[in-house]
Coordinates of C-alpha atoms in Angstrom, one line a residue:
Chain A
M1 CA 74.2 128.8 131.7
F2 CA 76.6 125.9 131.2
Q3 CA 77.3 125.5 134.9
M4 CA 76.2 122.2 136.4
A5 CA 75.4 123.4 140.0
R6 CA 71.7 123.2 140.8
P7 CA 70.3 124.8 144.0
M8 CA 67.2 122.4 143.9
T9 CA 69.5 119.4 144.2
R10 CA 71.2 120.9 147.3
L11 CA 67.7 121.3 148.8
H12 CA 66.9 117.7 148.0
W13 CA 70.1 116.6 149.7
L14 CA 69.4 118.6 152.9
L15 CA 65.8 117.4 153.1
G16 CA 66.8 113.8 152.3
M17 CA 69.6 113.7 154.9
G18 CA 67.2 115.2 157.5
V19 CA 64.5 112.5 156.8
F20 CA 67.3 109.8 156.8
F21 CA 68.7 110.8 160.2
V22 CA 65.2 111.1 161.7
L23 CA 64.4 107.6 160.5
V24 CA 67.7 106.2 161.8
F25 CA 67.3 107.7 165.2
S26 CA 63.6 106.7 165.5
H27 CA 64.6 103.0 164.7
L28 CA 67.4 103.2 167.3
I29 CA 65.4 104.6 170.2
W30 CA 61.9 103.2 169.7
G31 CA 60.9 99.6 169.7
E32 CA 59.7 97.1 172.3
V33 CA 61.7 99.0 174.8
D34 CA 62.2 102.7 174.4
I35 CA 65.8 103.9 174.8
S36 CA 66.2 107.5 176.0
L37 CA 68.7 109.7 174.2
F38 CA 69.2 111.8 177.3
A39 CA 69.6 109.4 180.2
P40 CA 72.8 107.5 180.6
L41 CA 72.8 104.2 178.6
E42 CA 71.9 101.1 180.7
A43 CA 73.8 97.9 180.0
V44 CA 70.8 96.0 178.6
H45 CA 70.0 98.9 176.3
R46 CA 73.6 98.9 175.1
E47 CA 73.2 95.2 174.3
I48 CA 69.9 95.8 172.4
L49 CA 71.5 98.6 170.4
L50 CA 74.7 96.6 169.5
H51 CA 73.1 93.3 168.7
V52 CA 69.6 94.2 167.5
R53 CA 68.9 97.7 166.4
V54 CA 72.2 99.0 164.9
P55 CA 72.7 95.8 162.8
R56 CA 69.0 96.1 161.6
V57 CA 69.4 99.8 160.7
L58 CA 72.6 99.1 158.9
A59 CA 71.1 96.2 157.0
A60 CA 68.1 98.3 156.0
V61 CA 70.3 101.2 154.9
A62 CA 72.7 98.9 152.9
G63 CA 69.9 96.8 151.5
G64 CA 67.8 99.7 150.5
A65 CA 70.7 101.7 149.0
G66 CA 72.3 98.6 147.3
L67 CA 69.1 97.2 145.7
S68 CA 68.1 100.7 144.5
L69 CA 71.5 101.2 142.9
C70 CA 71.1 97.8 141.1
G71 CA 67.7 99.0 139.9
L72 CA 69.1 102.2 138.6
V73 CA 72.0 100.7 136.7
L74 CA 69.8 97.9 135.2
Q75 CA 67.2 100.5 134.1
T76 CA 70.0 102.5 132.5
W77 CA 71.6 99.5 130.8
F78 CA 68.3 98.2 129.4
G79 CA 66.9 101.7 128.7
N80 CA 63.9 100.1 130.4
P81 CA 62.0 101.7 133.3
L82 CA 60.7 98.2 134.3
A83 CA 64.1 96.7 134.9
G84 CA 65.1 95.8 138.5
P85 CA 66.8 93.0 140.4
S86 CA 63.6 91.3 141.5
V87 CA 61.6 91.5 138.3
L88 CA 64.5 90.3 136.1
G89 CA 65.0 87.2 138.2
V90 CA 68.4 88.3 139.7
S91 CA 67.0 88.0 143.2
S92 CA 65.6 84.6 142.4
G93 CA 69.0 83.5 141.2
A94 CA 70.4 84.5 144.6
G95 CA 67.6 82.6 146.2
L96 CA 68.5 79.5 144.2
G97 CA 72.0 79.8 145.5
V98 CA 70.9 80.0 149.0
A99 CA 68.4 77.2 148.6
L100 CA 71.0 74.9 147.2
L101 CA 73.2 75.3 150.3
V102 CA 70.6 75.6 153.0
L103 CA 68.0 73.0 151.7
L104 CA 70.6 70.4 150.8
G105 CA 72.2 71.0 154.2
L106 CA 75.6 71.6 152.7
T107 CA 76.7 74.3 155.0
T108 CA 75.4 76.8 157.6
S109 CA 78.2 79.3 157.1
W110 CA 76.7 82.8 156.3
W111 CA 79.7 83.7 154.1
A112 CA 79.3 80.5 152.0
T113 CA 75.6 81.2 151.6
A114 CA 76.4 84.8 150.5
A115 CA 78.9 83.5 148.0
A116 CA 76.3 81.0 146.6
A117 CA 73.7 83.8 146.4
M118 CA 76.2 86.1 144.5
A119 CA 77.0 83.3 142.1
G120 CA 73.3 82.7 141.5
S121 CA 72.7 86.5 140.8
V122 CA 75.7 86.8 138.5
L123 CA 74.6 83.7 136.5
V124 CA 71.1 85.0 136.0
L125 CA 72.4 88.5 135.1
I126 CA 74.7 87.0 132.5
L127 CA 71.7 85.1 131.0
V128 CA 69.5 88.2 131.0
L129 CA 72.2 90.5 129.6
F130 CA 73.3 88.2 126.8
V131 CA 69.8 87.5 125.5
A132 CA 68.3 91.0 126.1
H133 CA 69.2 92.4 122.7
R134 CA 66.7 90.0 121.2
F135 CA 63.8 91.7 122.9
R136 CA 62.4 94.7 121.1
T137 CA 60.1 96.0 123.8
A138 CA 60.3 96.7 127.5
T139 CA 57.5 94.4 128.3
A140 CA 59.2 91.4 126.5
L141 CA 62.2 91.7 128.8
L142 CA 59.8 91.9 131.8
I143 CA 58.0 88.8 130.8
F144 CA 61.4 87.0 130.3
G145 CA 62.3 88.0 133.8
L146 CA 59.0 86.8 135.2
M147 CA 59.4 83.4 133.4
L148 CA 62.9 83.1 134.9
N149 CA 61.3 83.8 138.3
Y150 CA 58.9 81.0 137.7
V151 CA 61.5 78.5 136.6
V152 CA 63.9 79.3 139.5
G153 CA 60.9 79.3 141.8
A154 CA 60.0 75.8 140.7
M155 CA 63.5 74.6 141.2
I156 CA 63.4 75.9 144.7
T157 CA 60.1 74.2 145.3
V158 CA 61.6 70.9 144.2
L159 CA 64.5 71.4 146.6
Q160 CA 62.1 72.2 149.4
A161 CA 60.1 69.0 148.8
E162 CA 63.3 67.1 149.2
A163 CA 64.7 69.0 152.2
Q164 CA 65.0 68.0 155.9
Q165 CA 62.4 69.6 158.3
D166 CA 64.8 71.9 160.1
A167 CA 66.6 73.1 156.9
L168 CA 63.2 73.8 155.4
Q169 CA 62.1 75.8 158.4
Q170 CA 65.3 77.9 158.2
F171 CA 64.8 78.5 154.5
V172 CA 61.2 79.5 154.8
F173 CA 62.1 81.9 157.6
W174 CA 64.8 83.4 155.4
G175 CA 62.4 83.6 152.4
M176 CA 60.0 85.9 154.1
G177 CA 62.6 88.7 153.9
T178 CA 63.6 91.0 156.8
F179 CA 66.4 93.4 157.7
G180 CA 66.4 92.0 161.2
H181 CA 68.2 88.7 160.9
G182 CA 71.8 89.9 160.4
S183 CA 74.5 90.1 163.0
M184 CA 76.7 93.2 163.4
A185 CA 79.4 91.5 161.2
T186 CA 77.1 90.7 158.3
S187 CA 75.5 94.1 158.4
L188 CA 78.9 95.9 158.4
G189 CA 80.0 93.6 155.6
L190 CA 76.9 94.6 153.6
C191 CA 77.6 98.3 154.2
A192 CA 81.1 97.9 153.0
A193 CA 80.0 96.1 149.8
V194 CA 77.4 98.8 149.1
V195 CA 79.9 101.7 149.7
F196 CA 82.3 99.9 147.4
A197 CA 79.7 99.4 144.7
G198 CA 78.4 102.9 145.0
L199 CA 81.9 104.3 144.6
A200 CA 82.6 102.0 141.6
L201 CA 79.4 103.1 139.9
S202 CA 80.2 106.8 140.6
V203 CA 83.5 106.4 138.8
M204 CA 81.4 105.1 135.8
H205 CA 78.9 107.9 135.8
R206 CA 80.1 109.5 132.5
N207 CA 80.0 106.1 130.8
L208 CA 76.5 105.4 132.1
D209 CA 75.4 108.8 130.8
T210 CA 77.0 108.2 127.4
W211 CA 75.3 104.7 127.2
T212 CA 71.9 106.4 127.2
L213 CA 72.7 107.8 123.8
G214 CA 72.7 104.3 122.3
P215 CA 75.3 101.5 122.1
L216 CA 76.9 102.5 118.8
T217 CA 77.1 106.2 119.7
A218 CA 78.5 105.3 123.2
Q219 CA 81.1 103.1 121.6
S220 CA 82.0 105.8 119.1
M221 CA 82.5 108.2 122.0
G222 CA 85.1 105.9 123.6
V223 CA 82.9 103.7 125.9
N224 CA 84.1 100.1 125.9
N225 CA 80.6 98.5 125.9
S226 CA 81.6 95.0 126.9
V227 CA 83.7 96.3 129.8
L228 CA 80.8 98.4 130.9
R229 CA 78.5 95.4 130.7
W230 CA 80.8 93.1 132.7
R231 CA 81.2 95.8 135.4
I232 CA 77.4 96.1 135.6
V233 CA 77.0 92.2 135.8
V234 CA 79.6 92.0 138.6
L235 CA 78.5 94.9 140.7
A236 CA 74.7 94.3 140.4
G237 CA 75.2 90.6 140.8
L238 CA 77.4 90.9 143.9
L239 CA 75.1 93.5 145.5
T240 CA 71.9 91.6 144.9
G241 CA 73.4 88.3 145.9
G242 CA 74.9 89.7 149.2
I243 CA 71.8 91.6 150.1
T244 CA 69.5 88.7 149.3
A245 CA 71.7 86.3 151.3
A246 CA 71.5 88.6 154.3
C247 CA 67.9 89.9 154.1
G248 CA 66.0 87.3 152.0
P249 CA 64.4 88.1 148.7
V250 CA 63.4 91.8 148.8
A251 CA 60.7 92.7 146.3
F252 CA 60.3 95.9 144.2
L253 CA 62.7 98.2 146.1
G254 CA 65.3 98.2 143.3
L255 CA 62.7 98.9 140.7
A256 CA 60.7 101.5 142.6
T257 CA 63.4 103.7 144.1
P258 CA 64.8 105.1 140.8
H259 CA 61.2 106.1 139.8
V260 CA 60.7 107.9 143.1
V261 CA 64.0 109.7 142.5
R262 CA 62.9 110.8 139.0
L263 CA 59.7 112.1 140.5
L264 CA 61.7 114.2 143.0
T265 CA 64.3 115.7 140.8
I266 CA 64.6 116.8 137.2
E267 CA 68.3 115.7 137.1
R268 CA 69.0 112.7 134.9
S269 CA 72.8 112.6 134.9
H270 CA 74.2 109.6 136.9
R271 CA 76.6 112.0 138.7
V272 CA 73.4 113.1 140.6
L273 CA 71.2 110.0 140.2
I274 CA 73.7 107.6 141.8
P275 CA 74.0 109.2 145.3
L276 CA 70.4 110.4 145.3
T277 CA 69.1 106.9 144.5
A278 CA 71.3 105.4 147.3
L279 CA 69.9 107.9 149.8
T280 CA 66.3 107.5 148.7
G281 CA 66.6 103.7 148.7
A282 CA 67.9 103.8 152.3
I283 CA 65.1 106.1 153.3
L284 CA 62.4 103.9 151.7
A285 CA 63.9 100.7 153.3
L286 CA 63.9 102.4 156.8
A287 CA 60.4 103.6 156.3
A288 CA 59.2 100.2 155.1
D289 CA 60.9 98.7 158.2
W290 CA 58.6 100.7 160.4
G291 CA 55.7 98.9 158.8
V292 CA 57.5 95.6 159.5
K293 CA 58.2 96.4 163.2
G294 CA 54.8 97.8 163.6
F295 CA 54.0 101.3 165.0
W296 CA 51.4 103.3 166.9
G297 CA 50.4 100.4 169.2
M298 CA 50.0 97.8 166.4
E299 CA 49.9 94.3 167.8
Q300 CA 52.6 93.2 165.3
G301 CA 53.9 94.5 162.0
W302 CA 53.5 93.2 158.4
P303 CA 56.0 91.1 156.5
L304 CA 58.6 93.2 154.6
N305 CA 57.7 92.0 151.2
A306 CA 54.0 92.7 151.8
V307 CA 54.9 96.2 152.7
L308 CA 57.2 96.7 149.7
S309 CA 54.7 95.0 147.3
L310 CA 52.0 97.3 148.4
I311 CA 54.2 100.2 147.3
G312 CA 56.1 98.6 144.4
G313 CA 53.2 96.8 142.6
P314 CA 51.2 100.0 141.9
M315 CA 54.5 101.6 140.9
V316 CA 55.1 99.0 138.1
I317 CA 51.4 99.5 137.0
W318 CA 51.9 103.2 136.9
V319 CA 55.1 102.9 134.9
L320 CA 53.4 100.5 132.5
V321 CA 50.4 102.8 131.9
S322 CA 52.3 106.1 131.7
K323 CA 55.7 105.3 130.1
T324 CA 56.0 102.3 127.9
H325 CA 54.5 103.9 124.8
R326 CA 57.8 105.7 124.4
L327 CA 59.8 102.5 124.1
H328 CA 58.4 101.3 120.8
D329 CA 60.9 102.8 118.5
Chain B
M1 CA 88.7 122.0 114.9
T2 CA 91.6 120.1 113.3
E3 CA 94.0 121.6 110.9
P4 CA 93.5 120.3 107.3
Q5 CA 96.1 117.6 107.0
S6 CA 96.7 114.5 105.0
Q7 CA 94.2 111.9 106.3
R8 CA 93.5 108.6 104.7
I9 CA 91.2 105.6 105.4
E10 CA 91.3 102.4 103.4
A11 CA 89.4 99.1 103.3
I12 CA 91.7 96.3 102.2
D13 CA 90.3 92.9 101.1
L14 CA 87.4 93.6 103.4
D15 CA 84.9 90.8 104.2
I16 CA 81.7 91.5 106.1
R17 CA 79.2 88.7 106.5
Y18 CA 76.3 87.9 108.8
G19 CA 76.4 84.1 109.3
P20 CA 77.1 82.5 106.0
K21 CA 75.8 85.5 104.0
F22 CA 78.4 87.8 102.6
V23 CA 77.5 91.5 102.5
L24 CA 80.9 92.5 101.1
R25 CA 83.6 90.2 99.9
S26 CA 87.2 91.3 99.3
A27 CA 86.1 94.9 99.0
Q28 CA 88.7 97.6 98.3
M29 CA 88.1 101.3 99.0
S30 CA 90.2 104.3 99.7
I31 CA 89.1 107.8 100.9
S32 CA 91.4 110.6 101.7
N33 CA 91.5 114.3 102.8
A34 CA 88.8 116.7 104.0
G35 CA 85.4 117.1 102.5
V36 CA 82.2 115.2 102.1
H37 CA 82.6 111.6 101.0
L38 CA 79.4 109.7 99.9
L39 CA 78.6 106.0 100.2
I40 CA 75.6 105.2 98.1
G41 CA 73.8 102.0 97.2
R42 CA 70.5 100.2 97.3
N43 CA 68.8 99.1 100.4
G44 CA 70.7 96.1 101.9
A45 CA 73.8 96.6 99.7
G46 CA 75.9 97.0 102.8
K47 CA 76.4 100.8 103.2
S48 CA 75.7 100.8 106.9
S49 CA 77.8 97.7 107.5
L50 CA 80.7 99.2 105.6
L51 CA 80.4 102.5 107.4
R52 CA 80.2 101.0 110.9
S53 CA 83.2 98.7 110.1
M54 CA 85.2 101.6 108.9
A55 CA 84.4 103.5 112.1
G56 CA 85.5 100.4 114.1
L57 CA 82.0 99.9 115.5
Q58 CA 81.3 96.5 114.0
P59 CA 83.7 93.5 113.8
I60 CA 84.9 92.5 110.4
Q61 CA 85.3 88.9 109.1
G62 CA 88.3 89.4 106.9
G63 CA 90.8 92.0 105.6
S64 CA 91.4 95.2 107.4
I65 CA 90.5 98.9 107.8
V66 CA 93.6 101.1 107.9
L67 CA 93.5 104.7 109.1
N68 CA 96.8 106.6 108.3
D69 CA 98.8 103.3 108.5
R70 CA 97.0 102.1 111.7
D71 CA 94.7 99.1 111.9
V72 CA 91.3 100.6 113.1
H73 CA 90.2 97.3 114.6
S74 CA 93.3 97.0 116.8
M75 CA 92.9 100.5 118.3
S76 CA 91.4 100.9 121.8
T77 CA 87.9 102.4 122.0
S78 CA 89.2 105.7 123.4
E79 CA 92.0 105.8 120.8
R80 CA 89.4 105.4 118.0
A81 CA 87.2 108.1 119.6
R82 CA 90.0 110.6 119.2
Q83 CA 90.2 109.8 115.5
M84 CA 86.6 109.1 114.5
A85 CA 83.1 110.3 115.5
F86 CA 79.8 108.7 114.6
V87 CA 76.3 109.9 114.0
A88 CA 73.6 107.1 113.9
S89 CA 70.5 107.1 111.7
T90 CA 68.1 107.6 114.7
P91 CA 68.7 110.1 117.4
P92 CA 68.5 108.7 121.0
R93 CA 64.8 108.6 122.0
S94 CA 65.0 107.4 125.5
S95 CA 67.9 109.5 126.9
Q96 CA 66.6 112.1 129.3
L97 CA 69.9 114.0 129.6
R98 CA 69.8 117.7 129.0
V99 CA 71.4 118.9 125.7
E100 CA 74.3 120.6 127.5
E101 CA 75.0 117.4 129.4
V102 CA 75.1 115.4 126.1
L103 CA 77.5 118.0 124.6
N104 CA 79.6 118.0 127.8
L105 CA 80.1 114.2 127.4
A106 CA 81.7 114.6 124.1
A107 CA 83.6 117.9 124.5
S108 CA 87.3 118.0 124.9
S109 CA 87.0 121.7 125.8
S110 CA 83.7 122.9 127.3
P111 CA 84.1 126.7 126.3
S112 CA 83.4 125.7 122.7
I113 CA 80.0 124.1 123.6
P114 CA 77.8 127.3 123.4
R115 CA 79.4 128.3 120.1
V116 CA 78.9 124.9 118.5
L117 CA 75.4 124.6 119.9
A118 CA 74.5 128.1 118.5
Q119 CA 76.0 127.0 115.2
F120 CA 74.1 123.8 114.9
G121 CA 70.9 124.6 116.7
E122 CA 69.8 127.2 119.2
L123 CA 71.3 128.2 122.5
D124 CA 68.1 127.8 124.4
W125 CA 68.1 124.1 123.7
A126 CA 70.9 123.7 126.3
Q127 CA 68.5 123.1 129.2
Q128 CA 66.1 120.9 127.3
R129 CA 65.9 117.2 127.7
M130 CA 66.9 115.1 124.7
D131 CA 63.6 113.2 124.7
A132 CA 61.7 116.6 124.6
L133 CA 63.4 117.6 121.3
S134 CA 62.0 116.7 117.8
D135 CA 63.9 114.1 115.8
G136 CA 65.3 116.8 113.6
Q137 CA 66.5 118.9 116.6
A138 CA 67.9 115.9 118.4
Q139 CA 69.8 114.8 115.3
R140 CA 71.4 118.2 115.0
V141 CA 72.4 118.0 118.7
M142 CA 74.0 114.6 117.9
F143 CA 75.9 116.2 115.0
A144 CA 77.1 119.0 117.2
R145 CA 78.2 116.4 119.7
A146 CA 80.2 114.5 117.0
V147 CA 81.9 117.8 116.0
L148 CA 82.7 118.6 119.7
Q149 CA 84.4 115.2 120.0
G150 CA 87.3 116.8 118.1
A151 CA 88.0 113.9 115.8
P152 CA 89.2 114.6 112.2
W153 CA 86.7 112.0 110.8
I154 CA 82.9 112.0 111.2
F155 CA 81.0 108.9 110.0
M156 CA 77.3 109.3 109.5
D157 CA 74.9 106.5 108.8
E158 CA 71.8 107.9 106.9
P159 CA 71.5 110.7 109.5
T160 CA 68.6 112.3 107.8
A161 CA 66.5 109.1 107.2
F162 CA 63.9 110.1 109.7
L163 CA 63.9 113.9 109.2
D164 CA 61.4 116.1 107.4
V165 CA 62.6 118.2 104.4
P166 CA 63.4 121.4 106.3
S167 CA 65.3 119.5 109.0
R168 CA 67.3 117.7 106.2
K169 CA 68.2 121.0 104.6
A170 CA 69.4 122.4 108.0
F171 CA 71.3 119.2 108.7
W172 CA 73.1 119.3 105.3
K173 CA 73.9 123.0 105.7
H174 CA 75.8 122.1 108.9
A175 CA 77.6 119.2 107.2
V176 CA 78.8 121.5 104.4
E177 CA 80.1 124.0 107.0
V178 CA 81.9 121.3 108.9
A179 CA 83.5 119.9 105.8
G180 CA 84.6 123.4 104.9
Q181 CA 86.5 123.6 108.2
G182 CA 88.8 120.8 107.3
M183 CA 87.0 117.7 108.6
S184 CA 86.4 114.5 106.7
I185 CA 82.8 113.4 106.6
V186 CA 81.9 109.9 105.4
L187 CA 78.2 109.7 104.7
A188 CA 75.9 106.8 103.8
T189 CA 72.7 108.3 102.5
H190 CA 69.9 108.0 99.9
D191 CA 69.4 111.8 100.2
Y192 CA 72.3 112.6 97.8
E193 CA 70.6 114.7 95.2
H194 CA 70.0 117.7 97.4
L195 CA 73.5 117.4 98.9
A196 CA 75.3 117.1 95.5
G197 CA 73.6 120.4 94.4
S198 CA 75.0 122.4 97.4
I199 CA 78.6 121.2 97.7
A200 CA 81.5 119.9 95.6
L201 CA 81.7 116.3 96.9
A202 CA 85.2 114.9 97.6
S203 CA 84.3 111.4 96.5
V204 CA 81.4 109.1 95.8
H205 CA 81.4 105.3 96.2
L206 CA 78.8 103.0 95.0
I207 CA 78.4 99.9 97.1
E208 CA 77.0 96.8 95.3
E209 CA 77.1 93.1 95.6
R210 CA 79.9 93.0 93.0
G211 CA 82.0 95.4 95.1
V212 CA 82.7 99.0 95.8
H213 CA 83.1 101.3 92.8
A214 CA 84.4 104.9 92.8
L215 CA 82.1 107.2 90.8
N216 CA 82.9 110.6 89.4
P217 CA 81.9 113.1 92.1
A218 CA 81.5 115.9 89.5
E219 CA 78.8 113.9 87.6
S220 CA 75.1 114.5 87.9
P221 CA 73.5 112.5 90.7
L222 CA 71.1 111.2 88.2
R223 CA 73.9 109.2 86.6
W224 CA 74.7 107.6 89.9
T225 CA 71.1 106.5 90.3
Q226 CA 71.3 105.0 86.8
R227 CA 74.5 103.1 87.8
M228 CA 72.7 101.9 90.9
E229 CA 69.8 100.6 88.7
G230 CA 72.4 98.6 86.8

């Protein structure tokens, strides 16, 4: 009775991995040219795989898993099902970092842009985490995040008005959001960052569970709350910043995935939630990317953020309608 | 459970203030040995602040809290957790962990979990989610968790404030049992009349603006209320 093994979870894992690999292979073999799995690989197909499809799949997997982990850990920290990197302004912070470098024409180095995006994310997270205790309801925090988004958005608009034509074009292109811009190197870097963050969060799973019992209780049980908070700031900030630099601002994925996971499983311990959220986030990103690439003879696909907002927007509304009544303690 | 042993916690020249407003100024207090120790006082007198400071959960602005010759506020969080457990006034309402998972987080040895859960609640709560329990049930789980932490001291901040009368009775029954097993329970509560009738209290302290006063624990609780009224 006190064993922690759950056959349902194992089934979820098998199904999830199955869907995941089907999606990965479908992205690798289908596209503007179809690549056969069975015929020997032609040179041009090799090039397409190495320079287009594999980086794109890796970026989608890392972006989906990473943003979803950020959403999970922010929802846990705030005890708020509406938290997520895009709604709290963390993605906007990253955007501001990118805007400063790209629009002012300071550098075109990808790694400098990523560093600026990470700095922007971390700064916004510090702001949010250190004022959040003043908000008594879940929706107040959400409104604070939306206002941050407006302010940062306005700053970016001012920068755009002042920018050179080609820098502006580059920035607008980035701002539409896609998994398809990265090179093999950036995609692999992103994957490494997400694997590192996932492992770091897994090490913290007991502390995250304990945190759900309340700050005082967690502290009395040996959790160092300020260390936990700083780890969350750094991990969520670096993940959101890196992913946003590589893929553009990606809406709703971080917020929506943990809810999908909670619908799929009755497990709530972070030992299970962390890997399941990463897998589900990767699956959702790969699935959304089919909408972006277009399928079944569509002329062209839809922008990534349009696809994600079509899923994520209704998800927020559903959470607002069904869950927030529990937060008014 | 810990062996009954000489345990002592002291507040020395303790200052607690929020901004410029002092809640306690140069307060002195000493509590020792097993049993139930009461902190009583009017609303806003500083019971909760004192309790949280003693448990090392709230910074102090002057003086010190000393547990068996060690400064509580210079211990690490995990070191403190081995010495002191804490039960807050409200049970967690948004945690969706199962009861067994919550108990596992605290337990130094998991075989004792079913026994402690059966003692404080019911075994079939194990698979329930915390947010599906009533406040009374959840608070008893939080108490069981505090006991499983294995610390010799348990601090409780008005743990029955939100409970109905039957839940309070059940809660105090467990507190009396735990105190009888050699643990020291420090309790801030307004609900002392019922408790004083069912156990010999180890100590009673009245927290007032003028300071902390030790009262006679053998007295009738009515006298304590009179003292509180001034």
